[in-house]
């Protein structure tokens, strides 16, 4: 039976997770809080919104979490050109489209943030 749709996540599936790590660590430095390790970011932020996961890891960010999140997102979006999709992504997307299967995106990013990436790479 042919599926009607296939869903993809953005970070870690379409794009390497390195951009998230770099920009979260940059936001920590910008707001002068403890810089999260790569391991902490991978273990505690995947699948959660920044506004939910960061205050649990860094309680001092609760009072400025929206500013932290905005800084992270703006920084990430400006850098999207340097975060290249995995090499197999375009081929898979083309194959799925040719097969007349819909593509869905599931992510904890905002819709606008995900679209910045997808539109830039014409995915």
JSON list of N, CA, C and O in Angstrom, two decimals, residues 65-95:
[
{"chain": "A", "resi": 65, "resn": "UNK", "atom": "N", "xyz": [13.29, 34.36, 28.72]},
{"chain": "A", "resi": 65, "resn": "UNK", "atom": "CA", "xyz": [13.29, 33.25, 27.76]},
{"chain": "A", "resi": 65, "resn": "UNK", "atom": "C", "xyz": [12.80, 33.66, 26.38]},
{"chain": "A", "resi": 65, "resn": "UNK", "atom": "O", "xyz": [13.29, 33.16, 25.37]},
{"chain": "A", "resi": 66, "resn": "UNK", "atom": "N", "xyz": [11.85, 34.59, 26.30]},
{"chain": "A", "resi": 66, "resn": "UNK", "atom": "CA", "xyz": [11.37, 35.02, 24.98]},
{"chain": "A", "resi": 66, "resn": "UNK", "atom": "C", "xyz": [12.47, 35.75, 24.22]},
{"chain": "A", "resi": 66, "resn": "UNK", "atom": "O", "xyz": [12.63, 35.55, 23.02]},
{"chain": "A", "resi": 67, "resn": "UNK", "atom": "N", "xyz": [13.24, 36.58, 24.92]},
{"chain": "A", "resi": 67, "resn": "UNK", "atom": "CA", "xyz": [14.35, 37.28, 24.28]},
{"chain": "A", "resi": 67, "resn": "UNK", "atom": "C", "xyz": [15.44, 36.28, 23.86]},
{"chain": "A", "resi": 67, "resn": "UNK", "atom": "O", "xyz": [16.02, 36.39, 22.79]},
{"chain": "A", "resi": 68, "resn": "UNK", "atom": "N", "xyz": [15.70, 35.31, 24.73]},
{"chain": "A", "resi": 68, "resn": "UNK", "atom": "CA", "xyz": [16.68, 34.26, 24.43]},
{"chain": "A", "resi": 68, "resn": "UNK", "atom": "C", "xyz": [16.25, 33.51, 23.16]},
{"chain": "A", "resi": 68, "resn": "UNK", "atom": "O", "xyz": [17.04, 33.32, 22.24]},
{"chain": "A", "resi": 69, "resn": "UNK", "atom": "N", "xyz": [14.99, 33.11, 23.12]},
{"chain": "A", "resi": 69, "resn": "UNK", "atom": "CA", "xyz": [14.46, 32.36, 21.99]},
{"chain": "A", "resi": 69, "resn": "UNK", "atom": "C", "xyz": [14.51, 33.20, 20.70]},
{"chain": "A", "resi": 69, "resn": "UNK", "atom": "O", "xyz": [14.90, 32.70, 19.64]},
{"chain": "A", "resi": 70, "resn": "UNK", "atom": "N", "xyz": [14.12, 34.47, 20.79]},
{"chain": "A", "resi": 70, "resn": "UNK", "atom": "CA", "xyz": [14.16, 35.35, 19.62]},
{"chain": "A", "resi": 70, "resn": "UNK", "atom": "C", "xyz": [15.58, 35.52, 19.11]},
{"chain": "A", "resi": 70, "resn": "UNK", "atom": "O", "xyz": [15.82, 35.49, 17.90]},
{"chain": "A", "resi": 71, "resn": "UNK", "atom": "N", "xyz": [16.53, 35.70, 20.02]},
{"chain": "A", "resi": 71, "resn": "UNK", "atom": "CA", "xyz": [17.93, 35.86, 19.63]},
{"chain": "A", "resi": 71, "resn": "UNK", "atom": "C", "xyz": [18.40, 34.60, 18.90]},
{"chain": "A", "resi": 71, "resn": "UNK", "atom": "O", "xyz": [19.02, 34.67, 17.85]},
{"chain": "A", "resi": 72, "resn": "UNK", "atom": "N", "xyz": [18.11, 33.45, 19.49]},
{"chain": "A", "resi": 72, "resn": "UNK", "atom": "CA", "xyz": [18.50, 32.18, 18.88]},
{"chain": "A", "resi": 72, "resn": "UNK", "atom": "C", "xyz": [17.91, 32.05, 17.48]},
{"chain": "A", "resi": 72, "resn": "UNK", "atom": "O", "xyz": [18.61, 31.73, 16.52]},
{"chain": "A", "resi": 73, "resn": "UNK", "atom": "N", "xyz": [16.61, 32.30, 17.34]},
{"chain": "A", "resi": 73, "resn": "UNK", "atom": "CA", "xyz": [15.96, 32.10, 16.05]},
{"chain": "A", "resi": 73, "resn": "UNK", "atom": "C", "xyz": [16.49, 33.07, 14.98]},
{"chain": "A", "resi": 73, "resn": "UNK", "atom": "O", "xyz": [16.73, 32.66, 13.85]},
{"chain": "A", "resi": 74, "resn": "UNK", "atom": "N", "xyz": [16.68, 34.32, 15.35]},
{"chain": "A", "resi": 74, "resn": "UNK", "atom": "CA", "xyz": [17.20, 35.29, 14.39]},
{"chain": "A", "resi": 74, "resn": "UNK", "atom": "C", "xyz": [18.62, 34.91, 13.96]},
{"chain": "A", "resi": 74, "resn": "UNK", "atom": "O", "xyz": [18.96, 34.98, 12.79]},
{"chain": "A", "resi": 75, "resn": "UNK", "atom": "N", "xyz": [19.42, 34.51, 14.91]},
{"chain": "A", "resi": 75, "resn": "UNK", "atom": "CA", "xyz": [20.80, 34.11, 14.63]},
{"chain": "A", "resi": 75, "resn": "UNK", "atom": "C", "xyz": [20.82, 32.88, 13.72]},
{"chain": "A", "resi": 75, "resn": "UNK", "atom": "O", "xyz": [21.55, 32.83, 12.72]},
{"chain": "A", "resi": 76, "resn": "UNK", "atom": "N", "xyz": [20.01, 31.90, 14.05]},
{"chain": "A", "resi": 76, "resn": "UNK", "atom": "CA", "xyz": [19.92, 30.66, 13.25]},
{"chain": "A", "resi": 76, "resn": "UNK", "atom": "C", "xyz": [19.46, 30.98, 11.83]},
{"chain": "A", "resi": 76, "resn": "UNK", "atom": "O", "xyz": [20.03, 30.50, 10.85]},
{"chain": "A", "resi": 77, "resn": "UNK", "atom": "N", "xyz": [18.41, 31.80, 11.69]},
{"chain": "A", "resi": 77, "resn": "UNK", "atom": "CA", "xyz": [17.87, 32.12, 10.37]},
{"chain": "A", "resi": 77, "resn": "UNK", "atom": "C", "xyz": [18.87, 32.89, 9.51]},
{"chain": "A", "resi": 77, "resn": "UNK", "atom": "O", "xyz": [18.93, 32.68, 8.30]},
{"chain": "A", "resi": 78, "resn": "UNK", "atom": "N", "xyz": [19.66, 33.77, 10.12]},
{"chain": "A", "resi": 78, "resn": "UNK", "atom": "CA", "xyz": [20.68, 34.51, 9.37]},
{"chain": "A", "resi": 78, "resn": "UNK", "atom": "C", "xyz": [21.75, 33.56, 8.85]},
{"chain": "A", "resi": 78, "resn": "UNK", "atom": "O", "xyz": [22.36, 33.81, 7.81]},
{"chain": "A", "resi": 79, "resn": "UNK", "atom": "N", "xyz": [22.00, 32.49, 9.56]},
{"chain": "A", "resi": 79, "resn": "UNK", "atom": "CA", "xyz": [23.08, 31.56, 9.25]},
{"chain": "A", "resi": 79, "resn": "UNK", "atom": "C", "xyz": [22.63, 30.36, 8.41]},
{"chain": "A", "resi": 79, "resn": "UNK", "atom": "O", "xyz": [23.40, 29.48, 8.12]},
{"chain": "A", "resi": 80, "resn": "UNK", "atom": "N", "xyz": [21.37, 30.35, 7.99]},
{"chain": "A", "resi": 80, "resn": "UNK", "atom": "CA", "xyz": [20.82, 29.17, 7.32]},
{"chain": "A", "resi": 80, "resn": "UNK", "atom": "C", "xyz": [21.63, 28.77, 6.09]},
{"chain": "A", "resi": 80, "resn": "UNK", "atom": "O", "xyz": [21.71, 27.59, 5.75]},
{"chain": "A", "resi": 81, "resn": "UNK", "atom": "N", "xyz": [22.26, 29.72, 5.44]},
{"chain": "A", "resi": 81, "resn": "UNK", "atom": "CA", "xyz": [23.04, 29.41, 4.23]},
{"chain": "A", "resi": 81, "resn": "UNK", "atom": "C", "xyz": [24.25, 28.53, 4.52]},
{"chain": "A", "resi": 81, "resn": "UNK", "atom": "O", "xyz": [24.73, 27.83, 3.65]},
{"chain": "A", "resi": 82, "resn": "UNK", "atom": "N", "xyz": [24.75, 28.60, 5.73]},
{"chain": "A", "resi": 82, "resn": "UNK", "atom": "CA", "xyz": [25.94, 27.80, 6.06]},
{"chain": "A", "resi": 82, "resn": "UNK", "atom": "C", "xyz": [25.58, 26.43, 6.63]},
{"chain": "A", "resi": 82, "resn": "UNK", "atom": "O", "xyz": [26.45, 25.61, 6.85]},
{"chain": "A", "resi": 83, "resn": "UNK", "atom": "N", "xyz": [24.30, 26.19, 6.87]},
{"chain": "A", "resi": 83, "resn": "UNK", "atom": "CA", "xyz": [23.85, 24.90, 7.40]},
{"chain": "A", "resi": 83, "resn": "UNK", "atom": "C", "xyz": [23.26, 24.12, 6.23]},
{"chain": "A", "resi": 83, "resn": "UNK", "atom": "O", "xyz": [22.10, 24.26, 5.90]},
{"chain": "A", "resi": 84, "resn": "UNK", "atom": "N", "xyz": [24.08, 23.34, 5.60]},
{"chain": "A", "resi": 84, "resn": "UNK", "atom": "CA", "xyz": [23.68, 22.62, 4.38]},
{"chain": "A", "resi": 84, "resn": "UNK", "atom": "C", "xyz": [22.85, 21.38, 4.73]},
{"chain": "A", "resi": 84, "resn": "UNK", "atom": "O", "xyz": [23.18, 20.65, 5.66]},
{"chain": "A", "resi": 85, "resn": "UNK", "atom": "N", "xyz": [21.80, 21.12, 3.95]},
{"chain": "A", "resi": 85, "resn": "UNK", "atom": "CA", "xyz": [21.04, 19.89, 4.16]},
{"chain": "A", "resi": 85, "resn": "UNK", "atom": "C", "xyz": [21.93, 18.66, 3.95]},
{"chain": "A", "resi": 85, "resn": "UNK", "atom": "O", "xyz": [22.94, 18.73, 3.25]},
{"chain": "A", "resi": 86, "resn": "UNK", "atom": "N", "xyz": [21.55, 17.56, 4.56]},
{"chain": "A", "resi": 86, "resn": "UNK", "atom": "CA", "xyz": [22.25, 16.31, 4.29]},
{"chain": "A", "resi": 86, "resn": "UNK", "atom": "C", "xyz": [22.19, 16.05, 2.78]},
{"chain": "A", "resi": 86, "resn": "UNK", "atom": "O", "xyz": [21.20, 16.41, 2.12]},
{"chain": "A", "resi": 87, "resn": "UNK", "atom": "N", "xyz": [23.22, 15.42, 2.22]},
{"chain": "A", "resi": 87, "resn": "UNK", "atom": "CA", "xyz": [23.30, 15.26, 0.76]},
{"chain": "A", "resi": 87, "resn": "UNK", "atom": "C", "xyz": [22.16, 14.44, 0.15]},
{"chain": "A", "resi": 87, "resn": "UNK", "atom": "O", "xyz": [21.84, 14.60, -1.02]},
{"chain": "A", "resi": 88, "resn": "UNK", "atom": "N", "xyz": [21.52, 13.60, 0.91]},
{"chain": "A", "resi": 88, "resn": "UNK", "atom": "CA", "xyz": [20.46, 12.74, 0.37]},
{"chain": "A", "resi": 88, "resn": "UNK", "atom": "C", "xyz": [19.09, 13.41, 0.31]},
{"chain": "A", "resi": 88, "resn": "UNK", "atom": "O", "xyz": [18.18, 12.91, -0.33]},
{"chain": "A", "resi": 89, "resn": "UNK", "atom": "N", "xyz": [18.94, 14.56, 0.95]},
{"chain": "A", "resi": 89, "resn": "UNK", "atom": "CA", "xyz": [17.61, 15.15, 1.14]},
{"chain": "A", "resi": 89, "resn": "UNK", "atom": "C", "xyz": [16.94, 15.52, -0.18]},
{"chain": "A", "resi": 89, "resn": "UNK", "atom": "O", "xyz": [15.78, 15.14, -0.41]},
{"chain": "A", "resi": 90, "resn": "UNK", "atom": "N", "xyz": [17.62, 16.25, -1.04]},
{"chain": "A", "resi": 90, "resn": "UNK", "atom": "CA", "xyz": [16.97, 16.68, -2.30]},
{"chain": "A", "resi": 90, "resn": "UNK", "atom": "C", "xyz": [16.54, 15.48, -3.12]},
{"chain": "A", "resi": 90, "resn": "UNK", "atom": "O", "xyz": [15.45, 15.47, -3.69]},
{"chain": "A", "resi": 91, "resn": "UNK", "atom": "N", "xyz": [17.37, 14.46, -3.20]},
{"chain": "A", "resi": 91, "resn": "UNK", "atom": "CA", "xyz": [17.03, 13.26, -3.96]},
{"chain": "A", "resi": 91, "resn": "UNK", "atom": "C", "xyz": [15.79, 12.56, -3.39]},
{"chain": "A", "resi": 91, "resn": "UNK", "atom": "O", "xyz": [14.91, 12.13, -4.15]},
{"chain": "A", "resi": 92, "resn": "UNK", "atom": "N", "xyz": [15.74, 12.47, -2.08]},
{"chain": "A", "resi": 92, "resn": "UNK", "atom": "CA", "xyz": [14.57, 11.83, -1.45]},
{"chain": "A", "resi": 92, "resn": "UNK", "atom": "C", "xyz": [13.32, 12.65, -1.69]},
{"chain": "A", "resi": 92, "resn": "UNK", "atom": "O", "xyz": [12.27, 12.11, -2.05]},
{"chain": "A", "resi": 93, "resn": "UNK", "atom": "N", "xyz": [13.42, 13.96, -1.51]},
{"chain": "A", "resi": 93, "resn": "UNK", "atom": "CA", "xyz": [12.25, 14.82, -1.74]},
{"chain": "A", "resi": 93, "resn": "UNK", "atom": "C", "xyz": [11.79, 14.71, -3.19]},
{"chain": "A", "resi": 93, "resn": "UNK", "atom": "O", "xyz": [10.58, 14.62, -3.45]},
{"chain": "A", "resi": 94, "resn": "UNK", "atom": "N", "xyz": [12.73, 14.71, -4.14]},
{"chain": "A", "resi": 94, "resn": "UNK", "atom": "CA", "xyz": [12.35, 14.58, -5.56]},
{"chain": "A", "resi": 94, "resn": "UNK", "atom": "C", "xyz": [11.68, 13.24, -5.83]},
{"chain": "A", "resi": 94, "resn": "UNK", "atom": "O", "xyz": [10.67, 13.18, -6.53]},
{"chain": "A", "resi": 95, "resn": "UNK", "atom": "N", "xyz": [12.22, 12.17, -5.25]},
{"chain": "A", "resi": 95, "resn": "UNK", "atom": "CA", "xyz": [11.62, 10.85, -5.43]},
{"chain": "A", "resi": 95, "resn": "UNK", "atom": "C", "xyz": [10.20, 10.80, -4.86]},
{"chain": "A", "resi": 95, "resn": "UNK", "atom": "O", "xyz": [9.27, 10.29, -5.49]}
]
